[in-house]
Amino acid sequence: MANSTAIEWTDATWNPVTGCTKISAGCDHCYAERFSERFRGTAGHPFENGFDLTLRPERLQQPLGWRNPRMIFVNSM
């Protein structure tokens, strides 16, 4: 999870799933895909597999540790 973000309408992001499968022409200019594909093949990086759909079960428990209320953007990636 990113504990801070430049996105003005949210306080943080949480991505227990990253990547996706393109389903429409609206996906042609996806910011998340462009960002993550830059790191494809970078060993140990969270986006080592680029924008391939990746389930991240290790992140599912993160919200249980949050102590303060916040606005979370879920699955921004």
PDB file of N, CA and C in Angstrom:
ATOM      1  N   MET A   1       0.840  -1.172   0.000  1.00  0.00           N
ATOM      2  CA  MET A   1       0.000   0.000   0.000  1.00  0.00           C
ATOM      3  C   MET A   1       0.879   1.227   0.000  1.00  0.00           C
ATOM      4  N   ALA A   2       0.484   2.223  -0.760  1.00  0.00           N
ATOM      5  CA  ALA A   2       1.148   3.517  -0.705  1.00  0.00           C
ATOM      6  C   ALA A   2       0.501   4.327   0.411  1.00  0.00           C
ATOM      7  N   ASN A   3       1.295   4.715   1.403  1.00  0.00           N
ATOM      8  CA  ASN A   3       0.757   5.455   2.543  1.00  0.00           C
ATOM      9  C   ASN A   3       0.425   6.896   2.212  1.00  0.00           C
ATOM     10  N   SER A   4       0.862   7.347   1.071  1.00  0.00           N
ATOM     11  CA  SER A   4       0.486   8.682   0.619  1.00  0.00           C
ATOM     12  C   SER A   4       0.397   8.640  -0.899  1.00  0.00           C
ATOM     13  N   THR A   5      -0.286   9.618  -1.453  1.00  0.00           N
ATOM     14  CA  THR A   5      -0.477   9.645  -2.901  1.00  0.00           C
ATOM     15  C   THR A   5      -0.657  11.083  -3.360  1.00  0.00           C
ATOM     16  N   ALA A   6      -0.351  11.338  -4.613  1.00  0.00           N
ATOM     17  CA  ALA A   6      -0.581  12.657  -5.197  1.00  0.00           C
ATOM     18  C   ALA A   6      -2.016  12.802  -5.706  1.00  0.00           C
ATOM     19  N   ILE A   7      -2.783  11.729  -5.653  1.00  0.00           N
ATOM     20  CA  ILE A   7      -4.181  11.787  -6.084  1.00  0.00           C
ATOM     21  C   ILE A   7      -4.953  12.603  -5.056  1.00  0.00           C
ATOM     22  N   GLU A   8      -5.526  13.721  -5.484  1.00  0.00           N
ATOM     23  CA  GLU A   8      -6.106  14.681  -4.536  1.00  0.00           C
ATOM     24  C   GLU A   8      -7.343  14.192  -3.800  1.00  0.00           C
ATOM     25  N   TRP A   9      -8.057  13.225  -4.327  1.00  0.00           N
ATOM     26  CA  TRP A   9      -9.310  12.790  -3.696  1.00  0.00           C
ATOM     27  C   TRP A   9      -9.158  11.547  -2.833  1.00  0.00           C
ATOM     28  N   THR A  10      -7.917  11.100  -2.606  1.00  0.00           N
ATOM     29  CA  THR A  10      -7.700   9.933  -1.750  1.00  0.00           C
ATOM     30  C   THR A  10      -6.464  10.130  -0.893  1.00  0.00           C
ATOM     31  N   ASP A  11      -6.397   9.417   0.221  1.00  0.00           N
ATOM     32  CA  ASP A  11      -5.254   9.536   1.122  1.00  0.00           C
ATOM     33  C   ASP A  11      -4.187   8.485   0.848  1.00  0.00           C
ATOM     34  N   ALA A  12      -4.599   7.332   0.330  1.00  0.00           N
ATOM     35  CA  ALA A  12      -3.661   6.238   0.095  1.00  0.00           C
ATOM     36  C   ALA A  12      -4.245   5.273  -0.927  1.00  0.00           C
ATOM     37  N   THR A  13      -3.401   4.388  -1.439  1.00  0.00           N
ATOM     38  CA  THR A  13      -3.863   3.355  -2.363  1.00  0.00           C
ATOM     39  C   THR A  13      -3.576   1.987  -1.763  1.00  0.00           C
ATOM     40  N   TRP A  14      -4.411   1.011  -2.120  1.00  0.00           N
ATOM     41  CA  TRP A  14      -4.245  -0.370  -1.647  1.00  0.00           C
ATOM     42  C   TRP A  14      -4.555  -1.281  -2.820  1.00  0.00           C
ATOM     43  N   ASN A  15      -3.602  -2.120  -3.172  1.00  0.00           N
ATOM     44  CA  ASN A  15      -3.729  -2.966  -4.355  1.00  0.00           C
ATOM     45  C   ASN A  15      -3.514  -4.444  -4.027  1.00  0.00           C
ATOM     46  N   PRO A  16      -4.551  -5.135  -3.522  1.00  0.00           N
ATOM     47  CA  PRO A  16      -4.412  -6.564  -3.285  1.00  0.00           C
ATOM     48  C   PRO A  16      -4.436  -7.377  -4.587  1.00  0.00           C
ATOM     49  N   VAL A  17      -4.783  -6.724  -5.673  1.00  0.00           N
ATOM     50  CA  VAL A  17      -4.735  -7.318  -7.012  1.00  0.00           C
ATOM     51  C   VAL A  17      -4.106  -6.270  -7.921  1.00  0.00           C
ATOM     52  N   THR A  18      -3.177  -6.684  -8.775  1.00  0.00           N
ATOM     53  CA  THR A  18      -2.609  -5.758  -9.752  1.00  0.00           C
ATOM     54  C   THR A  18      -2.735  -6.372 -11.135  1.00  0.00           C
ATOM     55  N   GLY A  19      -2.724  -5.519 -12.138  1.00  0.00           N
ATOM     56  CA  GLY A  19      -2.860  -5.978 -13.506  1.00  0.00           C
ATOM     57  C   GLY A  19      -4.304  -6.246 -13.879  1.00  0.00           C
ATOM     58  N   CYS A  20      -4.535  -6.550 -15.137  1.00  0.00           N
ATOM     59  CA  CYS A  20      -5.882  -6.878 -15.599  1.00  0.00           C
ATOM     60  C   CYS A  20      -5.816  -7.426 -17.017  1.00  0.00           C
ATOM     61  N   THR A  21      -6.974  -7.680 -17.558  1.00  0.00           N
ATOM     62  CA  THR A  21      -7.123  -8.105 -18.938  1.00  0.00           C
ATOM     63  C   THR A  21      -7.903  -7.018 -19.655  1.00  0.00           C
ATOM     64  N   LYS A  22      -7.357  -6.506 -20.743  1.00  0.00           N
ATOM     65  CA  LYS A  22      -8.048  -5.454 -21.487  1.00  0.00           C
ATOM     66  C   LYS A  22      -9.364  -6.000 -22.050  1.00  0.00           C
ATOM     67  N   ILE A  23     -10.429  -5.201 -21.877  1.00  0.00           N
ATOM     68  CA  ILE A  23     -11.737  -5.665 -22.337  1.00  0.00           C
ATOM     69  C   ILE A  23     -12.409  -4.724 -23.322  1.00  0.00           C
ATOM     70  N   SER A  24     -11.873  -3.504 -23.477  1.00  0.00           N
ATOM     71  CA  SER A  24     -12.525  -2.560 -24.394  1.00  0.00           C
ATOM     72  C   SER A  24     -11.510  -1.553 -24.911  1.00  0.00           C
ATOM     73  N   ALA A  25     -11.955  -0.754 -25.856  1.00  0.00           N
ATOM     74  CA  ALA A  25     -11.094   0.297 -26.412  1.00  0.00           C
ATOM     75  C   ALA A  25     -10.736   1.331 -25.352  1.00  0.00           C
ATOM     76  N   GLY A  26     -11.532   1.437 -24.299  1.00  0.00           N
ATOM     77  CA  GLY A  26     -11.235   2.369 -23.213  1.00  0.00           C
ATOM     78  C   GLY A  26      -9.953   2.008 -22.476  1.00  0.00           C
ATOM     79  N   CYS A  27      -9.489   0.801 -22.654  1.00  0.00           N
ATOM     80  CA  CYS A  27      -8.273   0.330 -21.989  1.00  0.00           C
ATOM     81  C   CYS A  27      -7.005   0.682 -22.777  1.00  0.00           C
ATOM     82  N   ASP A  28      -7.149   1.220 -23.972  1.00  0.00           N
ATOM     83  CA  ASP A  28      -5.998   1.461 -24.840  1.00  0.00           C
ATOM     84  C   ASP A  28      -4.953   2.392 -24.249  1.00  0.00           C
ATOM     85  N   HIS A  29      -5.350   3.323 -23.394  1.00  0.00           N
ATOM     86  CA  HIS A  29      -4.421   4.312 -22.847  1.00  0.00           C
ATOM     87  C   HIS A  29      -4.353   4.211 -21.324  1.00  0.00           C
ATOM     88  N   CYS A  30      -4.332   3.011 -20.800  1.00  0.00           N
ATOM     89  CA  CYS A  30      -4.353   2.756 -19.362  1.00  0.00           C
ATOM     90  C   CYS A  30      -3.065   3.240 -18.699  1.00  0.00           C
ATOM     91  N   TYR A  31      -3.200   4.145 -17.716  1.00  0.00           N
ATOM     92  CA  TYR A  31      -2.029   4.666 -17.011  1.00  0.00           C
ATOM     93  C   TYR A  31      -1.338   3.570 -16.203  1.00  0.00           C
ATOM     94  N   ALA A  32      -2.115   2.674 -15.602  1.00  0.00           N
ATOM     95  CA  ALA A  32      -1.544   1.630 -14.751  1.00  0.00           C
ATOM     96  C   ALA A  32      -0.702   0.656 -15.580  1.00  0.00           C
ATOM     97  N   GLU A  33      -1.167   0.332 -16.758  1.00  0.00           N
ATOM     98  CA  GLU A  33      -0.401  -0.565 -17.608  1.00  0.00           C
ATOM     99  C   GLU A  33       0.911   0.085 -18.030  1.00  0.00           C
ATOM    100  N   ARG A  34       0.864   1.343 -18.453  1.00  0.00           N
ATOM    101  CA  ARG A  34       2.095   2.033 -18.862  1.00  0.00           C
ATOM    102  C   ARG A  34       3.102   2.069 -17.719  1.00  0.00           C
ATOM    103  N   PHE A  35       2.610   2.374 -16.519  1.00  0.00           N
ATOM    104  CA  PHE A  35       3.492   2.449 -15.358  1.00  0.00           C
ATOM    105  C   PHE A  35       4.130   1.097 -15.071  1.00  0.00           C
ATOM    106  N   SER A  36       3.324   0.062 -14.975  1.00  0.00           N
ATOM    107  CA  SER A  36       3.827  -1.238 -14.541  1.00  0.00           C
ATOM    108  C   SER A  36       4.699  -1.928 -15.588  1.00  0.00           C
ATOM    109  N   GLU A  37       4.419  -1.724 -16.857  1.00  0.00           N
ATOM    110  CA  GLU A  37       5.208  -2.377 -17.901  1.00  0.00           C
ATOM    111  C   GLU A  37       6.652  -1.876 -17.932  1.00  0.00           C
ATOM    112  N   ARG A  38       6.897  -0.699 -17.392  1.00  0.00           N
ATOM    113  CA  ARG A  38       8.275  -0.184 -17.341  1.00  0.00           C
ATOM    114  C   ARG A  38       9.162  -1.074 -16.483  1.00  0.00           C
ATOM    115  N   PHE A  39       8.551  -1.818 -15.549  1.00  0.00           N
ATOM    116  CA  PHE A  39       9.309  -2.629 -14.611  1.00  0.00           C
ATOM    117  C   PHE A  39       9.286  -4.118 -14.936  1.00  0.00           C
ATOM    118  N   ARG A  40       8.682  -4.481 -16.050  1.00  0.00           N
ATOM    119  CA  ARG A  40       8.645  -5.902 -16.438  1.00  0.00           C
ATOM    120  C   ARG A  40      10.076  -6.422 -16.540  1.00  0.00           C
ATOM    121  N   GLY A  41      10.312  -7.558 -15.885  1.00  0.00           N
ATOM    122  CA  GLY A  41      11.630  -8.172 -15.930  1.00  0.00           C
ATOM    123  C   GLY A  41      12.591  -7.675 -14.865  1.00  0.00           C
ATOM    124  N   THR A  42      12.199  -6.687 -14.066  1.00  0.00           N
ATOM    125  CA  THR A  42      13.054  -6.187 -12.997  1.00  0.00           C
ATOM    126  C   THR A  42      12.895  -7.098 -11.780  1.00  0.00           C
ATOM    127  N   ALA A  43      13.873  -7.926 -11.554  1.00  0.00           N
ATOM    128  CA  ALA A  43      13.798  -8.926 -10.482  1.00  0.00           C
ATOM    129  C   ALA A  43      13.510  -8.287  -9.130  1.00  0.00           C
ATOM    130  N   GLY A  44      12.531  -8.855  -8.418  1.00  0.00           N
ATOM    131  CA  GLY A  44      12.187  -8.388  -7.084  1.00  0.00           C
ATOM    132  C   GLY A  44      11.270  -7.182  -7.037  1.00  0.00           C
ATOM    133  N   HIS A  45      11.004  -6.553  -8.172  1.00  0.00           N
ATOM    134  CA  HIS A  45      10.106  -5.390  -8.200  1.00  0.00           C
ATOM    135  C   HIS A  45       8.657  -5.874  -8.146  1.00  0.00           C
ATOM    136  N   PRO A  46       7.757  -5.119  -7.483  1.00  0.00           N
ATOM    137  CA  PRO A  46       6.350  -5.536  -7.443  1.00  0.00           C
ATOM    138  C   PRO A  46       5.719  -5.742  -8.829  1.00  0.00           C
ATOM    139  N   PHE A  47       6.255  -5.074  -9.844  1.00  0.00           N
ATOM    140  CA  PHE A  47       5.719  -5.237 -11.199  1.00  0.00           C
ATOM    141  C   PHE A  47       6.696  -5.996 -12.098  1.00  0.00           C
ATOM    142  N   GLU A  48       7.391  -6.939 -11.517  1.00  0.00           N
ATOM    143  CA  GLU A  48       8.316  -7.781 -12.271  1.00  0.00           C
ATOM    144  C   GLU A  48       7.620  -8.472 -13.434  1.00  0.00           C
ATOM    145  N   ASN A  49       6.312  -8.765 -13.275  1.00  0.00           N
ATOM    146  CA  ASN A  49       5.529  -9.410 -14.332  1.00  0.00           C
ATOM    147  C   ASN A  49       4.730  -8.408 -15.151  1.00  0.00           C
ATOM    148  N   GLY A  50       5.111  -7.153 -15.107  1.00  0.00           N
ATOM    149  CA  GLY A  50       4.406  -6.131 -15.866  1.00  0.00           C
ATOM    150  C   GLY A  50       2.971  -6.001 -15.402  1.00  0.00           C
ATOM    151  N   PHE A  51       2.027  -5.933 -16.332  1.00  0.00           N
ATOM    152  CA  PHE A  51       0.619  -5.726 -16.001  1.00  0.00           C
ATOM    153  C   PHE A  51      -0.186  -7.018 -16.078  1.00  0.00           C
ATOM    154  N   ASP A  52       0.498  -8.155 -16.024  1.00  0.00           N
ATOM    155  CA  ASP A  52      -0.211  -9.436 -15.962  1.00  0.00           C
ATOM    156  C   ASP A  52      -1.030  -9.473 -14.677  1.00  0.00           C
ATOM    157  N   LEU A  53      -2.224 -10.022 -14.744  1.00  0.00           N
ATOM    158  CA  LEU A  53      -3.076 -10.123 -13.564  1.00  0.00           C
ATOM    159  C   LEU A  53      -2.343 -10.900 -12.478  1.00  0.00           C
ATOM    160  N   THR A  54      -2.205 -10.267 -11.306  1.00  0.00           N
ATOM    161  CA  THR A  54      -1.469 -10.873 -10.202  1.00  0.00           C
ATOM    162  C   THR A  54      -2.258 -10.703  -8.915  1.00  0.00           C
ATOM    163  N   LEU A  55      -2.605 -11.817  -8.284  1.00  0.00           N
ATOM    164  CA  LEU A  55      -3.268 -11.779  -6.983  1.00  0.00           C
ATOM    165  C   LEU A  55      -2.180 -11.660  -5.924  1.00  0.00           C
ATOM    166  N   ARG A  56      -2.410 -10.805  -4.924  1.00  0.00           N
ATOM    167  CA  ARG A  56      -1.410 -10.550  -3.892  1.00  0.00           C
ATOM    168  C   ARG A  56      -2.001 -10.815  -2.506  1.00  0.00           C
ATOM    169  N   PRO A  57      -2.170 -12.100  -2.163  1.00  0.00           N
ATOM    170  CA  PRO A  57      -2.818 -12.445  -0.900  1.00  0.00           C
ATOM    171  C   PRO A  57      -2.091 -11.905   0.328  1.00  0.00           C
ATOM    172  N   GLU A  58      -0.795 -11.676   0.229  1.00  0.00           N
ATOM    173  CA  GLU A  58      -0.045 -11.139   1.365  1.00  0.00           C
ATOM    174  C   GLU A  58      -0.487  -9.724   1.747  1.00  0.00           C
ATOM    175  N   ARG A  59      -1.187  -9.047   0.864  1.00  0.00           N
ATOM    176  CA  ARG A  59      -1.650  -7.684   1.140  1.00  0.00           C
ATOM    177  C   ARG A  59      -3.057  -7.629   1.744  1.00  0.00           C
ATOM    178  N   LEU A  60      -3.751  -8.750   1.787  1.00  0.00           N
ATOM    179  CA  LEU A  60      -5.139  -8.752   2.251  1.00  0.00           C
ATOM    180  C   LEU A  60      -5.293  -8.354   3.714  1.00  0.00           C
ATOM    181  N   GLN A  61      -4.321  -8.614   4.530  1.00  0.00           N
ATOM    182  CA  GLN A  61      -4.412  -8.291   5.956  1.00  0.00           C
ATOM    183  C   GLN A  61      -4.006  -6.855   6.272  1.00  0.00           C
ATOM    184  N   GLN A  62      -3.470  -6.109   5.329  1.00  0.00           N
ATOM    185  CA  GLN A  62      -2.993  -4.749   5.590  1.00  0.00           C
ATOM    186  C   GLN A  62      -4.030  -3.848   6.259  1.00  0.00           C
ATOM    187  N   PRO A  63      -5.273  -3.814   5.807  1.00  0.00           N
ATOM    188  CA  PRO A  63      -6.236  -2.898   6.433  1.00  0.00           C
ATOM    189  C   PRO A  63      -6.452  -3.157   7.920  1.00  0.00           C
ATOM    190  N   LEU A  64      -6.211  -4.368   8.377  1.00  0.00           N
ATOM    191  CA  LEU A  64      -6.406  -4.685   9.790  1.00  0.00           C
ATOM    192  C   LEU A  64      -5.434  -3.929  10.692  1.00  0.00           C
ATOM    193  N   GLY A  65      -4.339  -3.455  10.139  1.00  0.00           N
ATOM    194  CA  GLY A  65      -3.348  -2.717  10.910  1.00  0.00           C
ATOM    195  C   GLY A  65      -3.521  -1.213  10.883  1.00  0.00           C
ATOM    196  N   TRP A  66      -4.466  -0.722  10.107  1.00  0.00           N
ATOM    197  CA  TRP A  66      -4.666   0.721  10.017  1.00  0.00           C
ATOM    198  C   TRP A  66      -5.353   1.220  11.280  1.00  0.00           C
ATOM    199  N   ARG A  67      -4.822   2.272  11.875  1.00  0.00           N
ATOM    200  CA  ARG A  67      -5.366   2.809  13.121  1.00  0.00           C
ATOM    201  C   ARG A  67      -6.177   4.082  12.924  1.00  0.00           C
ATOM    202  N   ASN A  68      -5.956   4.783  11.842  1.00  0.00           N
ATOM    203  CA  ASN A  68      -6.666   6.045  11.593  1.00  0.00           C
ATOM    204  C   ASN A  68      -7.538   5.929  10.351  1.00  0.00           C
ATOM    205  N   PRO A  69      -8.700   6.574  10.379  1.00  0.00           N
ATOM    206  CA  PRO A  69      -9.553   6.571   9.180  1.00  0.00           C
ATOM    207  C   PRO A  69      -8.836   7.250   8.010  1.00  0.00           C
ATOM    208  N   ARG A  70      -9.125   6.781   6.832  1.00  0.00           N
ATOM    209  CA  ARG A  70      -8.536   7.383   5.623  1.00  0.00           C
ATOM    210  C   ARG A  70      -9.370   6.985   4.409  1.00  0.00           C
ATOM    211  N   MET A  71      -9.251   7.752   3.366  1.00  0.00           N
ATOM    212  CA  MET A  71      -9.910   7.459   2.094  1.00  0.00           C
ATOM    213  C   MET A  71      -8.934   6.632   1.262  1.00  0.00           C
ATOM    214  N   ILE A  72      -9.342   5.407   0.920  1.00  0.00           N
ATOM    215  CA  ILE A  72      -8.457   4.463   0.220  1.00  0.00           C
ATOM    216  C   ILE A  72      -8.958   4.246  -1.201  1.00  0.00           C
ATOM    217  N   PHE A  73      -8.050   4.355  -2.166  1.00  0.00           N
ATOM    218  CA  PHE A  73      -8.324   4.013  -3.562  1.00  0.00           C
ATOM    219  C   PHE A  73      -7.902   2.548  -3.704  1.00  0.00           C
ATOM    220  N   VAL A  74      -8.890   1.656  -3.824  1.00  0.00           N
ATOM    221  CA  VAL A  74      -8.643   0.217  -3.887  1.00  0.00           C
ATOM    222  C   VAL A  74      -8.468  -0.210  -5.343  1.00  0.00           C
ATOM    223  N   ASN A  75      -7.441  -1.006  -5.584  1.00  0.00           N
ATOM    224  CA  ASN A  75      -7.131  -1.562  -6.914  1.00  0.00           C
ATOM    225  C   ASN A  75      -6.898  -0.484  -7.964  1.00  0.00           C
ATOM    226  N   SER A  76      -6.076   0.495  -7.619  1.00  0.00           N
ATOM    227  CA  SER A  76      -5.728   1.533  -8.585  1.00  0.00           C
ATOM    228  C   SER A  76      -4.793   0.995  -9.660  1.00  0.00           C
ATOM    229  N   MET A  77      -4.194  -0.166  -9.416  1.00  0.00           N
ATOM    230  CA  MET A  77      -3.253  -0.754 -10.366  1.00  0.00           C
ATOM    231  C   MET A  77      -3.768  -2.084 -10.883  1.00  0.00           C
TER     232      MET A  77
END
